Amino acid sequence: MELEQALHAARALVLADLMADKVADADIVSLVEDAVVHRRWWVEQWPQGVEFVAGLIAQDVQDSLLDRYGRWPLCPVCTESGDPHALDVEPELGPDPHWVCPKTAVAVARVGRLGATLEG
């Protein structure tokens, strides 16, 4: 049951971020579902990794979006640089994942909280 709860929670967090950026159309939601299926298998193989699944699903969706549509989520910190870039998930493999600007190391939001303040 812990696995299913973690997967559903991770799915909800990533969908919330996609909705915050207004990019949660049906094709993109399908990418989330694919990531959840993949990570279900992964956690079944390594049950200790259940606390990392939210960040991993966020990274999986980000990678799938890059391949098909472009960078997501775009960094809101470096808007004036003229070089749009995506945020990274940090830690790459750890609990409590955050979206972080790779250029300034500014933590923008927790996964699932894009569009909200970090404290919120």
XYZ file of C-alpha atoms in Angstrom:
120
model
C 0.000 0.000 0.000
C 2.900 2.391 0.711
C 4.081 2.001 -2.885
C 0.684 2.891 -4.368
C 0.303 5.878 -2.043
C 3.758 7.150 -2.991
C 3.045 6.724 -6.704
C -0.322 8.500 -6.466
C 1.214 11.322 -4.449
C 4.092 11.701 -6.924
C 1.652 11.713 -9.837
C -0.398 14.443 -8.155
C 2.697 16.568 -7.478
C 3.926 16.412 -11.068
C 0.442 17.088 -12.431
C 0.169 20.116 -10.133
C 3.410 21.497 -11.570
C 2.243 20.872 -15.129
C -1.058 22.607 -14.372
C 0.755 25.535 -12.750
C 2.614 26.014 -16.034
C -0.595 25.417 -18.020
C 0.883 22.517 -19.982
C -1.192 19.607 -18.636
C -2.879 18.565 -21.886
C -3.848 14.947 -22.561
C -0.617 13.999 -24.376
C 1.510 15.329 -21.541
C -0.622 13.666 -18.862
C 0.010 10.420 -20.739
C 3.741 11.003 -20.236
C 3.097 11.240 -16.487
C 1.201 7.948 -16.574
C 4.068 6.290 -18.464
C 6.552 7.562 -15.865
C 4.405 6.220 -13.019
C 4.264 2.765 -14.644
C 8.030 2.757 -15.115
C 8.728 3.877 -11.555
C 6.281 1.319 -10.116
C 8.514 -1.382 -11.562
C 11.630 0.430 -10.342
C 10.380 0.678 -6.749
C 9.247 -2.932 -6.791
C 12.885 -3.809 -7.545
C 14.269 -1.391 -4.914
C 11.647 -0.796 -2.187
C 13.984 1.530 -0.229
C 13.680 3.975 -3.131
C 9.996 4.679 -2.491
C 10.782 8.044 -0.859
C 12.600 9.161 -4.030
C 9.784 8.427 -6.473
C 8.338 11.984 -6.678
C 11.616 13.489 -7.838
C 12.260 10.635 -10.224
C 8.841 10.905 -11.849
C 9.338 14.673 -12.188
C 12.686 14.029 -13.903
C 11.183 11.339 -16.142
C 8.421 13.690 -17.285
C 10.918 16.498 -17.779
C 13.086 14.227 -19.962
C 10.084 13.051 -21.993
C 8.937 16.625 -22.527
C 12.407 17.669 -23.675
C 12.442 14.892 -26.256
C 8.983 15.746 -27.612
C 8.080 19.360 -26.818
C 10.983 21.301 -25.359
C 12.376 22.387 -22.004
C 10.136 22.310 -18.934
C 9.798 23.907 -16.467
C 11.518 27.075 -17.592
C 13.533 28.927 -14.989
C 11.697 31.994 -13.653
C 14.883 33.301 -11.997
C 16.932 33.978 -15.123
C 14.285 35.566 -17.332
C 16.483 38.507 -18.340
C 19.512 36.471 -19.419
C 18.120 35.756 -22.883
C 19.046 32.095 -22.429
C 15.923 30.220 -21.347
C 16.754 27.035 -19.507
C 14.900 24.429 -17.527
C 14.994 23.936 -13.798
C 16.632 20.813 -12.387
C 15.257 18.478 -9.743
C 17.486 18.330 -6.676
C 18.456 16.120 -5.100
C 18.568 13.874 -8.148
C 17.986 10.856 -5.938
C 16.672 11.892 -2.566
C 13.633 12.814 -0.545
C 11.940 16.246 -0.630
C 12.795 17.135 -4.242
C 12.913 20.777 -5.333
C 13.026 22.599 -8.659
C 16.352 24.444 -8.690
C 17.950 26.859 -11.165
C 21.100 25.118 -12.385
C 22.861 28.435 -13.073
C 22.206 30.253 -9.783
C 21.460 27.295 -7.471
C 18.282 29.092 -6.352
C 15.605 26.684 -5.109
C 12.461 27.868 -6.887
C 9.855 25.478 -5.456
C 9.271 22.021 -4.110
C 8.151 19.500 -6.709
C 4.393 19.942 -6.796
C 4.545 23.623 -5.812
C 5.569 25.461 -8.977
C 3.876 28.824 -9.022
C 3.884 28.988 -5.213
C 6.587 30.428 -2.994
C 9.159 28.045 -1.558
C 7.852 28.734 1.927
C 4.258 28.004 0.852
